[in-house]
PDB file of C-alpha atoms and ligand atoms in Angstrom:
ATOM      1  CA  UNK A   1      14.082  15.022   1.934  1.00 46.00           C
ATOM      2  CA  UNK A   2      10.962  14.244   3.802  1.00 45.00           C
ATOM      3  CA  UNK A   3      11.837  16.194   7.168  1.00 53.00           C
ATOM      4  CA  UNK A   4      13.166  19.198   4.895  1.00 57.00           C
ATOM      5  CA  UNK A   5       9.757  19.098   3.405  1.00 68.00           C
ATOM      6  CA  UNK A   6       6.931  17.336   5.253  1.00 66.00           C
ATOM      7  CA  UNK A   7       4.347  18.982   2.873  1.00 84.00           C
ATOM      8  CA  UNK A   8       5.637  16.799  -0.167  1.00 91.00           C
ATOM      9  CA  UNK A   9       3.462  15.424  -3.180  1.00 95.00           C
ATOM     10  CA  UNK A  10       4.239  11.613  -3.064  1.00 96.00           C
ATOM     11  CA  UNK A  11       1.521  10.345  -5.321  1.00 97.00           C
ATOM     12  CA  UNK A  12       0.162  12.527  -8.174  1.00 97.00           C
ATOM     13  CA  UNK A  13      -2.321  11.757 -10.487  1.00 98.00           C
ATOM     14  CA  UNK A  14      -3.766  14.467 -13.052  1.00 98.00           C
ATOM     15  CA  UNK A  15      -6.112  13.519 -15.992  1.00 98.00           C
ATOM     16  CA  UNK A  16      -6.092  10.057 -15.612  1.00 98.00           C
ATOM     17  CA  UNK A  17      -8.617   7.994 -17.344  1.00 98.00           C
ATOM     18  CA  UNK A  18      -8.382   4.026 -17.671  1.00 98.00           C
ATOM     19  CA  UNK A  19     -10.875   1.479 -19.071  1.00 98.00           C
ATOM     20  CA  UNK A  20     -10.720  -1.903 -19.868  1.00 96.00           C
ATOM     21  CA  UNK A  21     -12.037  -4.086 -22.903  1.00 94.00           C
ATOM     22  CA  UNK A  22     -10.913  -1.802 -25.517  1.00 92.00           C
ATOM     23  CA  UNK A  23     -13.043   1.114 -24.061  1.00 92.00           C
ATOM     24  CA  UNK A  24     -16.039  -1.168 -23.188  1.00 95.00           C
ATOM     25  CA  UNK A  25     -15.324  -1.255 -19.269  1.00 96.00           C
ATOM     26  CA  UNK A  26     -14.753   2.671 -18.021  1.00 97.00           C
ATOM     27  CA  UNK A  27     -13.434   2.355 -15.066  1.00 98.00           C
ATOM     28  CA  UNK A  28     -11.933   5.915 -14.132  1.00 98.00           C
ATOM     29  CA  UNK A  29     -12.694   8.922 -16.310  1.00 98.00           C
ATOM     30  CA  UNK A  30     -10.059  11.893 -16.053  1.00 98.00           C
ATOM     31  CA  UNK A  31      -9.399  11.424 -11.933  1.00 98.00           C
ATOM     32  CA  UNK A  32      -7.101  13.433 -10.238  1.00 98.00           C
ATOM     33  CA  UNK A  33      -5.265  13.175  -7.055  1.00 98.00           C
ATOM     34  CA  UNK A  34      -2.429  14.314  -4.345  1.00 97.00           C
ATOM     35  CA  UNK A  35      -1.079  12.942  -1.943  1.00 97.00           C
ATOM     36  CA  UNK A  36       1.657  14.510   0.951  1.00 95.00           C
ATOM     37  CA  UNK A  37       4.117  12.894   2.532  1.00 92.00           C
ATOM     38  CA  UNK A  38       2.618  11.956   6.399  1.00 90.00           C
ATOM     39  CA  UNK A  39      -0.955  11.651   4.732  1.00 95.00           C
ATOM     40  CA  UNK A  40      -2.932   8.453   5.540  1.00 96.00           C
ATOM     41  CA  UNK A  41      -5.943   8.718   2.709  1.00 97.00           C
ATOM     42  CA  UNK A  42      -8.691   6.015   1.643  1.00 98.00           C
ATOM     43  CA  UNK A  43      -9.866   4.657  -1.440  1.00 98.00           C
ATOM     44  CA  UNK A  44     -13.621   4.540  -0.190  1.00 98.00           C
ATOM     45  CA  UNK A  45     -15.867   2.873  -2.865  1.00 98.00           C
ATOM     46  CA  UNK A  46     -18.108   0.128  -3.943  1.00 97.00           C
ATOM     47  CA  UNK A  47     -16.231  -3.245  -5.066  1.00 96.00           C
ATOM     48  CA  UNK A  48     -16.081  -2.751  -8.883  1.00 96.00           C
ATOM     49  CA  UNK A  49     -15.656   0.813  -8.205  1.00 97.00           C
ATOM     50  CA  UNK A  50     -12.406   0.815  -9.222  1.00 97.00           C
ATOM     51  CA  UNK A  51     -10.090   1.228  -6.176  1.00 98.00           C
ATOM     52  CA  UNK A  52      -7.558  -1.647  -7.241  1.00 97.00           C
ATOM     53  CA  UNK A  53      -7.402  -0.220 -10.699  1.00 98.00           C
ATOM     54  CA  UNK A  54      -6.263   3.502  -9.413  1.00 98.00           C
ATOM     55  CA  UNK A  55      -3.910   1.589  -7.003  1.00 97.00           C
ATOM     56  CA  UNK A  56      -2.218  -0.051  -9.832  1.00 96.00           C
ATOM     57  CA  UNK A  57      -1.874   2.487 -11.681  1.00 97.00           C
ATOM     58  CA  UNK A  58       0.290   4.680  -9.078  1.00 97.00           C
ATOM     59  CA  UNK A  59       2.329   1.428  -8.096  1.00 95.00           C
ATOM     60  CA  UNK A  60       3.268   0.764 -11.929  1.00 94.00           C
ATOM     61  CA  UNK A  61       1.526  -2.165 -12.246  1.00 93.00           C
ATOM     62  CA  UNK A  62      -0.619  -1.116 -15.170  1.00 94.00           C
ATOM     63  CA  UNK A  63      -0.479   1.672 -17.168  1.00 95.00           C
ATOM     64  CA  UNK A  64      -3.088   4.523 -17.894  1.00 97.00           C
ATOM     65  CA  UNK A  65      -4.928   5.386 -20.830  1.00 97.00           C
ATOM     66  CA  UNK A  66      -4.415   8.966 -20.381  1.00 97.00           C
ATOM     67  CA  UNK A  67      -2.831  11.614 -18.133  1.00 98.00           C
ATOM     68  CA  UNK A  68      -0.137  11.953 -15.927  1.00 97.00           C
ATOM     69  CA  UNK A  69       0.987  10.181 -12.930  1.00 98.00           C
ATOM     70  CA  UNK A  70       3.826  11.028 -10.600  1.00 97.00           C
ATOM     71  CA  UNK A  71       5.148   8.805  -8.103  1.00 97.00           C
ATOM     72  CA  UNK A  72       7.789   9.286  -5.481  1.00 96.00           C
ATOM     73  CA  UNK A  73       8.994  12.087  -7.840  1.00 96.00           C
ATOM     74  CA  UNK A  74       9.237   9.191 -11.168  1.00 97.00           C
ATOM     75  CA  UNK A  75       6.367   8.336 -13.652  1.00 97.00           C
ATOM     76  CA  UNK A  76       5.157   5.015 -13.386  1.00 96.00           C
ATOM     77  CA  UNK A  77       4.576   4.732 -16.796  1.00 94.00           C
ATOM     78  CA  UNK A  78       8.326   4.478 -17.486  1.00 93.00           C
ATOM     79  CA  UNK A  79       9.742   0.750 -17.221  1.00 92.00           C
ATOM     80  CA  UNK A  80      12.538   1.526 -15.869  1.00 93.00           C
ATOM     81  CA  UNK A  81      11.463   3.506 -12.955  1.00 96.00           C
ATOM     82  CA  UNK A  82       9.443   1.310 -12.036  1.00 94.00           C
ATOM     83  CA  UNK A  83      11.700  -1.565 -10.760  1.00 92.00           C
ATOM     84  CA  UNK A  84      13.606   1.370  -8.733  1.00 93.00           C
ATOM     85  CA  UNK A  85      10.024   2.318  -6.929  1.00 95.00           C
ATOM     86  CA  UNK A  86       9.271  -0.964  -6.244  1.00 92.00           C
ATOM     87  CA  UNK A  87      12.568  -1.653  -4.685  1.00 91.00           C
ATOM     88  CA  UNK A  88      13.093   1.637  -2.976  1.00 92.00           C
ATOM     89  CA  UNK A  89      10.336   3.883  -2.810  1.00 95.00           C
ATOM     90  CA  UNK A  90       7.035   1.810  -2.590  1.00 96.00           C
ATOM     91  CA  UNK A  91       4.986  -0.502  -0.570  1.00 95.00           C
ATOM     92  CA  UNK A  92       2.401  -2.748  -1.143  1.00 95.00           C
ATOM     93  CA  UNK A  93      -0.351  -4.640   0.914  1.00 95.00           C
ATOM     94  CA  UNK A  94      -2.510  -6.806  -0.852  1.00 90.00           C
ATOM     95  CA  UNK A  95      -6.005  -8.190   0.575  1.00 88.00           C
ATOM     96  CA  UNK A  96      -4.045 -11.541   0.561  1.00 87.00           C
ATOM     97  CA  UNK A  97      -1.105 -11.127   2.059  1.00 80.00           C
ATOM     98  CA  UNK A  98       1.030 -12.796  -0.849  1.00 90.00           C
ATOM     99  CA  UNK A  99       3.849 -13.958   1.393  1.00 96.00           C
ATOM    100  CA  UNK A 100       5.641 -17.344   0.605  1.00 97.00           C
ATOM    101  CA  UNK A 101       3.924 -19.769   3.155  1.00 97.00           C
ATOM    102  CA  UNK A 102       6.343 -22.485   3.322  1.00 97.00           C
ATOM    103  CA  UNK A 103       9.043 -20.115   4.314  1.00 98.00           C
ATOM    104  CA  UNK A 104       9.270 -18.365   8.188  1.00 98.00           C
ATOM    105  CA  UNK A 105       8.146 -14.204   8.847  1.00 98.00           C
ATOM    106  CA  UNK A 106      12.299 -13.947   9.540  1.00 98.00           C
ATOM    107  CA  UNK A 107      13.305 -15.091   5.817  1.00 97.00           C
ATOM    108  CA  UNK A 108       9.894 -13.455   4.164  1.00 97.00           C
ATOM    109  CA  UNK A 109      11.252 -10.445   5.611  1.00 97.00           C
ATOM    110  CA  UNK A 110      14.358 -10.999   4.387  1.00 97.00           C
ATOM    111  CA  UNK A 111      13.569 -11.178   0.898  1.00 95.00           C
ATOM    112  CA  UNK A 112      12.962  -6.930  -0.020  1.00 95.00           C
ATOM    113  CA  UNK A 113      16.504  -6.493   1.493  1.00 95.00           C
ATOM    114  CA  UNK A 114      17.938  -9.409  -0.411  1.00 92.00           C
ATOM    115  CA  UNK A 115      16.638  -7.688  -3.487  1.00 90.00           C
ATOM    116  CA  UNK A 116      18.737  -4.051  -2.998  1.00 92.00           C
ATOM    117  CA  UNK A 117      22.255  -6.064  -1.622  1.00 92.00           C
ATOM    118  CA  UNK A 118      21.674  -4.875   2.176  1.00 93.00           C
ATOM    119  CA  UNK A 119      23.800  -6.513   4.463  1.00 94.00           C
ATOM    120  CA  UNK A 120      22.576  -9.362   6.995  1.00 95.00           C
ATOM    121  CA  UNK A 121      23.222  -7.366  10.287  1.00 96.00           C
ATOM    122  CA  UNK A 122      21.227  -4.138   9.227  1.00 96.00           C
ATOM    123  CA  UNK A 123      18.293  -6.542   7.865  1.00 97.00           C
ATOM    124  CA  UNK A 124      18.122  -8.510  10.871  1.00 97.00           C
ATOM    125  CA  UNK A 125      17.845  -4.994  12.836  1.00 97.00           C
ATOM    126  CA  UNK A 126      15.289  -3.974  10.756  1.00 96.00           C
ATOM    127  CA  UNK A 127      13.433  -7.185  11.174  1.00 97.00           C
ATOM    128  CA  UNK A 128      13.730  -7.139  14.583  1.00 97.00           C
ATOM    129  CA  UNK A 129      12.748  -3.033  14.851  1.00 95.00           C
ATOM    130  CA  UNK A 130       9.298  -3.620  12.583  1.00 95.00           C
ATOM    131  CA  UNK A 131       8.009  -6.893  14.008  1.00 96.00           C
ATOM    132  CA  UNK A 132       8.323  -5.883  17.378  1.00 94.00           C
ATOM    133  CA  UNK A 133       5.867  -2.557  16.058  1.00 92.00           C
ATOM    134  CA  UNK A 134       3.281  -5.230  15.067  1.00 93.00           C
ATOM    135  CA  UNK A 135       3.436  -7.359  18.082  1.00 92.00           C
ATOM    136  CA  UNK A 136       5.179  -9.957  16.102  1.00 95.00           C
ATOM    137  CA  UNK A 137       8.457 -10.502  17.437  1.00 95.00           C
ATOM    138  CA  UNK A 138       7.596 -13.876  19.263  1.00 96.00           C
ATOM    139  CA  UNK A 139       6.831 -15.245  15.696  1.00 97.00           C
ATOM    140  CA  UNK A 140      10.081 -14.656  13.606  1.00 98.00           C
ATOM    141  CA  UNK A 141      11.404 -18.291  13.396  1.00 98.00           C
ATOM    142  CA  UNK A 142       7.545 -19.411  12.220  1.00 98.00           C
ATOM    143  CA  UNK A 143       6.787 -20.347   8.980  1.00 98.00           C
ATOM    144  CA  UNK A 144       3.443 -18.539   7.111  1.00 97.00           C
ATOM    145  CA  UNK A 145       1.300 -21.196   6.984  1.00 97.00           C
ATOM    146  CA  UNK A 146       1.739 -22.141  10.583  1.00 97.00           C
ATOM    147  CA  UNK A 147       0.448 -18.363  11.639  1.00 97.00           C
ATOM    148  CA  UNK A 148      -3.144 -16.963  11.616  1.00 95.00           C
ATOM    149  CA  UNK A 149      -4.704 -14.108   9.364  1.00 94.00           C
ATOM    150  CA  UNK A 150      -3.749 -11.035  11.296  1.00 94.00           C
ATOM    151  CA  UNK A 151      -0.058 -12.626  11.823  1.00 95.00           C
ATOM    152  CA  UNK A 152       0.106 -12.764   8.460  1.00 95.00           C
ATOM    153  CA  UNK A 153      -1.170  -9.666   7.185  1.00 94.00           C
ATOM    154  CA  UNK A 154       1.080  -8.463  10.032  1.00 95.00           C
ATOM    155  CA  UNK A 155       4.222 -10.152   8.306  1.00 96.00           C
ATOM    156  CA  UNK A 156       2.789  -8.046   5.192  1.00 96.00           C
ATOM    157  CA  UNK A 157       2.822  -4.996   6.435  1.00 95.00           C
ATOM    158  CA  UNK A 158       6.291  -5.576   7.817  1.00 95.00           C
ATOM    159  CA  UNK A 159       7.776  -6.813   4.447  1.00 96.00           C
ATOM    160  CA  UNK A 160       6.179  -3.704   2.408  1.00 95.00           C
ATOM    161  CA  UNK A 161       7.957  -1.386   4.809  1.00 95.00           C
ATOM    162  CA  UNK A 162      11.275  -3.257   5.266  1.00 96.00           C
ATOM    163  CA  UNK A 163      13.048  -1.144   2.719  1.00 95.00           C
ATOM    164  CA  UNK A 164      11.879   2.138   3.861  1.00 94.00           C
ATOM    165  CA  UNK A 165       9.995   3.478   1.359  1.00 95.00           C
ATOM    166  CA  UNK A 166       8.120   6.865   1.168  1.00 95.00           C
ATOM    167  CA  UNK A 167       4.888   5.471  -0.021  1.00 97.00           C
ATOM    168  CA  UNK A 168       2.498   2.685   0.869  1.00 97.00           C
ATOM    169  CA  UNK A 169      -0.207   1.109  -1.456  1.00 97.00           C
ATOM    170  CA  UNK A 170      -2.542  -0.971   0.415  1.00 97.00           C
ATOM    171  CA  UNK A 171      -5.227  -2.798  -1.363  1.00 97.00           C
ATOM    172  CA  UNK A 172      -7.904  -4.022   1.112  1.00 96.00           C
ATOM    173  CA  UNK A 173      -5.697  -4.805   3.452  1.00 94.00           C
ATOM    174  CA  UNK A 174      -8.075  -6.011   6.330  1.00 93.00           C
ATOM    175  CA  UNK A 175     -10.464  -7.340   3.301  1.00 90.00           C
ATOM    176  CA  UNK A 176     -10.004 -10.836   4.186  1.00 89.00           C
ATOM    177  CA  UNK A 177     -10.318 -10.603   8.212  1.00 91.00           C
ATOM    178  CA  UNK A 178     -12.982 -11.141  10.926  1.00 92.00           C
ATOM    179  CA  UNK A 179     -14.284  -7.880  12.306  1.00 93.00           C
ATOM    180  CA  UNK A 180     -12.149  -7.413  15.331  1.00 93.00           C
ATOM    181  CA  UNK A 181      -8.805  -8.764  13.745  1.00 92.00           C
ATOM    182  CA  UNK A 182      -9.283  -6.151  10.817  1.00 93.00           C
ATOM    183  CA  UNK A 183      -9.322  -3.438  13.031  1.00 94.00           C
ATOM    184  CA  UNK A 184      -6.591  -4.553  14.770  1.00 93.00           C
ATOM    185  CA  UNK A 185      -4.647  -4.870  11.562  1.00 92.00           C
ATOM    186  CA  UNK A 186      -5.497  -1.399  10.389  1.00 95.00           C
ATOM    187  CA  UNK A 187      -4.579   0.077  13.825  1.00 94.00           C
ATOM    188  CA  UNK A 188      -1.067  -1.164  13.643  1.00 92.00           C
ATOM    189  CA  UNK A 189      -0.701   0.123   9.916  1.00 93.00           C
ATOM    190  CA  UNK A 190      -1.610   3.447  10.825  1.00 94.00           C
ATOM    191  CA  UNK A 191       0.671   3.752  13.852  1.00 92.00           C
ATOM    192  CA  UNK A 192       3.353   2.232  11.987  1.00 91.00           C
ATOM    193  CA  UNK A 193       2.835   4.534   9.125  1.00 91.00           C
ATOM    194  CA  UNK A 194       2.405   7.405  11.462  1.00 91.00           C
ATOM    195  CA  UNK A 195       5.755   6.447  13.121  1.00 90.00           C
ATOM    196  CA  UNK A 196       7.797   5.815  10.292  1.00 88.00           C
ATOM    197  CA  UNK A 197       5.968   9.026   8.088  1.00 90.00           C
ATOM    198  CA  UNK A 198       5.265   7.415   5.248  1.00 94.00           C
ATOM    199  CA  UNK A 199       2.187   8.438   3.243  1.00 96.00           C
ATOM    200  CA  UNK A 200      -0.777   5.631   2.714  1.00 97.00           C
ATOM    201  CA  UNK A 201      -3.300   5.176   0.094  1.00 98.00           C
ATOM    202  CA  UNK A 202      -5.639   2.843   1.302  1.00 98.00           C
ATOM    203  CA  UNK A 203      -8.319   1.238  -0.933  1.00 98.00           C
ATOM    204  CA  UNK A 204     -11.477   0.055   1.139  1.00 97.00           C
ATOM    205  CA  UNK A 205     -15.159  -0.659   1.028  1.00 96.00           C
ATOM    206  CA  UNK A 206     -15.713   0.112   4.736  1.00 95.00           C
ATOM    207  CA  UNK A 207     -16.836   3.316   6.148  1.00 95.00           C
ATOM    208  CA  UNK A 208     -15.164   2.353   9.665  1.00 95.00           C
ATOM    209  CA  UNK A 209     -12.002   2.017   8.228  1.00 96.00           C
ATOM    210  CA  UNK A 210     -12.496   5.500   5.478  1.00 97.00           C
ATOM    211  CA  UNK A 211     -12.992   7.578   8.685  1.00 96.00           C
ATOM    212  CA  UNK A 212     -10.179   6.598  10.667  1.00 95.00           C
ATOM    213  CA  UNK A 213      -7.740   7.763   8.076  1.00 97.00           C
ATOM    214  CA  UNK A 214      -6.533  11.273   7.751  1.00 95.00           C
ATOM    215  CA  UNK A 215      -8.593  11.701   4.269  1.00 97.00           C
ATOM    216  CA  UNK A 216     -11.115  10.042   2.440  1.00 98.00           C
ATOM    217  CA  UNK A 217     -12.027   9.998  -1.267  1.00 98.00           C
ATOM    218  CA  UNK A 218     -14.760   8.190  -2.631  1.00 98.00           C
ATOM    219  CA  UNK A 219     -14.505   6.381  -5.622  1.00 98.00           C
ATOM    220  CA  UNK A 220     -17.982   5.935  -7.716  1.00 97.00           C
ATOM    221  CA  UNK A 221     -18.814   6.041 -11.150  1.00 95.00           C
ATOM    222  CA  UNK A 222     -15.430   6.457 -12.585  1.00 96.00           C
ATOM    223  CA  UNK A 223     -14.917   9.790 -10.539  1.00 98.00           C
ATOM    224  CA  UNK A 224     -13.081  10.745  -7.369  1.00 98.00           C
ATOM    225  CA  UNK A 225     -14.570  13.009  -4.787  1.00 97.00           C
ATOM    226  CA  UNK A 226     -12.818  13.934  -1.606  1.00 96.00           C
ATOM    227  CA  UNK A 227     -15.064  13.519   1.626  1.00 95.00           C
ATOM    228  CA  UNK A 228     -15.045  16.075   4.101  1.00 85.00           C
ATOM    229  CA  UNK A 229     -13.956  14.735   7.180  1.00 79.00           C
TER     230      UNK A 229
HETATM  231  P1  LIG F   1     -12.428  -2.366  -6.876  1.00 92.58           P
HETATM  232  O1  LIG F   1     -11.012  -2.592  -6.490  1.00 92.58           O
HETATM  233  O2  LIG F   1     -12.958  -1.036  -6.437  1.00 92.58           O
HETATM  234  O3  LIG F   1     -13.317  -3.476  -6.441  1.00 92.58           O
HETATM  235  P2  LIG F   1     -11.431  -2.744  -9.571  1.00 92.58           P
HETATM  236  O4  LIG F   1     -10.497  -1.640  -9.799  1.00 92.58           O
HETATM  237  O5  LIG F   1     -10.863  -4.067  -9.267  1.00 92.58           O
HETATM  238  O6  LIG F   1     -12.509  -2.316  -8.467  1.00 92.58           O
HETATM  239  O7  LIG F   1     -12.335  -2.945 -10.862  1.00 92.58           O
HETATM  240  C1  LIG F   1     -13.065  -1.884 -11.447  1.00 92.58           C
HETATM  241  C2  LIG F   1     -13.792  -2.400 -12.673  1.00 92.58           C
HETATM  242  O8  LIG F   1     -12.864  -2.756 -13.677  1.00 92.58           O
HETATM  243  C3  LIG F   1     -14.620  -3.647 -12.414  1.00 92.58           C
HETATM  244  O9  LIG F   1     -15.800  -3.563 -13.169  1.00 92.58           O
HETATM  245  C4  LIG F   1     -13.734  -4.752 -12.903  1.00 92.58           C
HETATM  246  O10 LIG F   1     -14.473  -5.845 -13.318  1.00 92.58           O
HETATM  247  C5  LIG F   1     -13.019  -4.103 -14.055  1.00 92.58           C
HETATM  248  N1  LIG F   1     -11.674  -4.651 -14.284  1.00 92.58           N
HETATM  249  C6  LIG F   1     -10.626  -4.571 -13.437  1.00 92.58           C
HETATM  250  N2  LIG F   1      -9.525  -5.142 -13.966  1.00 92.58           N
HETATM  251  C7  LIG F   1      -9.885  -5.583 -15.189  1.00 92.58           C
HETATM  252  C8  LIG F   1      -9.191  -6.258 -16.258  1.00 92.58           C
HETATM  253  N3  LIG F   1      -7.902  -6.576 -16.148  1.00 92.58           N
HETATM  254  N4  LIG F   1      -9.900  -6.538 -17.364  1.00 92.58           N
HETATM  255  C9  LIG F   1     -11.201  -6.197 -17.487  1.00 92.58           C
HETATM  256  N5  LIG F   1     -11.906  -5.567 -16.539  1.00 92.58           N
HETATM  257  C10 LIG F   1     -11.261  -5.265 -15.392  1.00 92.58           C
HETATM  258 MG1  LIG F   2     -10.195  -4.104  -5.365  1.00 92.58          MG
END
């Protein structure tokens, strides 16, 4: 569907206001927002501004006060879409990369597939085709807590795109690295995403990291504003 139509809305947000504390905490006031297929765009704002919040809200991990929200072509707000774009259609990055640490990068990996029944041979190729993307290949038969930052935020960008999806939500994804491994990091998630066209919303509080993606929008006092790059 993608190569028959590049220009595709994968994330759609119209109207959407959420706050927190019964009403008390506003934390996004009637936003709106589109995303294409192929686009790489930040979440540029303040901590507290309320990046993670709009994140969550696309990836169906909390639900909206008001307005509309497409994902992926489903709406988030429905239940049972929501295991299907989580399985099929989505990534996620946290700031921590959230991987099981006792367990190697192979079998983390392994995991996503597990979940929609594909078969060993394909995952293993996949494995084997994304790691080697990241520079990780040496590292498959390590376990998580044996591996440093980058490796593992690495492994995390690996596992969110193991299924394939269309979209990727990536929540401070170089928040908890040193300078130099950070941009590292980000480098190889833009390639990657660049190489496997999959559109990224990135949340981030760094200016560096805003203008090396394709589109910025800055998110401050419960409003979105696009940049001009
Ligand atoms: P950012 O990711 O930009 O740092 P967040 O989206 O995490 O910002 O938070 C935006 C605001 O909403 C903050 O003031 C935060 O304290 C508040 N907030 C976020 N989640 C909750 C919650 N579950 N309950 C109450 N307040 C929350
Ligand atoms: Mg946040």
């Amino acid at each position: 569907m993608s190569e028959k139509n590049p220009r595709e809305v994968l994330a759609q947000a119209k109207d959407v206001s959420k706050s927190y504390d019964g009403g008390r905490i506003v934390v996004l006031r009637d936003v709106s927002l589109s995303v294409r297929s192929g686009e790489v765009v930040a979440l540029w704002g303040a901590s507290g501004s309320g990046k993670s919040t709009l994140l969550h809200l696309l990836g169906g991990l909390d639900v909206p006060d008001r307005g509309e929200l497409t994902v992926c072509g489903l709406d988030p707000r429905i239940e049972a879409n929501r295991l299907e774009l989580r399985r099929h259609r989505l990534g996620f990055i946290f700031q921590l990369h959230n991987l099981i640490p006792d367990l190697t990068v192979e079998e983390n990996l392994r995991i996503p597939a597990l979940a929609v029944g594909r078969g060993t041979k394909e995952t293993a190729a996949r494995v084997r085709e994304l790691t080697a993307q990241v520079d990780l290949g040496h590292r498959l038969g390590h376990r998580i807590q044996d591996l440093s930052g980058g490796e593992r935020q690495r492994t995390a960008i690996c596992r969110a795109l193991m299924n394939s999806p269309r979209l990727l939500l990536a929540d401070e994804p170089t928040g908890s690295l040193d300078e130099t491994t950070g941009s590292t990091v980000f480098g190889l998630l833009k390639q990657l995403a660049e190489r496997e066209r999959i559109a990224v919303v990135l949340a981030t509080h760094e200016r560096r990291f805003a203008e090396a993606c394709h589109r910025i929008i800055r998110v401050r006092d419960g409003r979105l504003d696009e940049v001009a790059t």
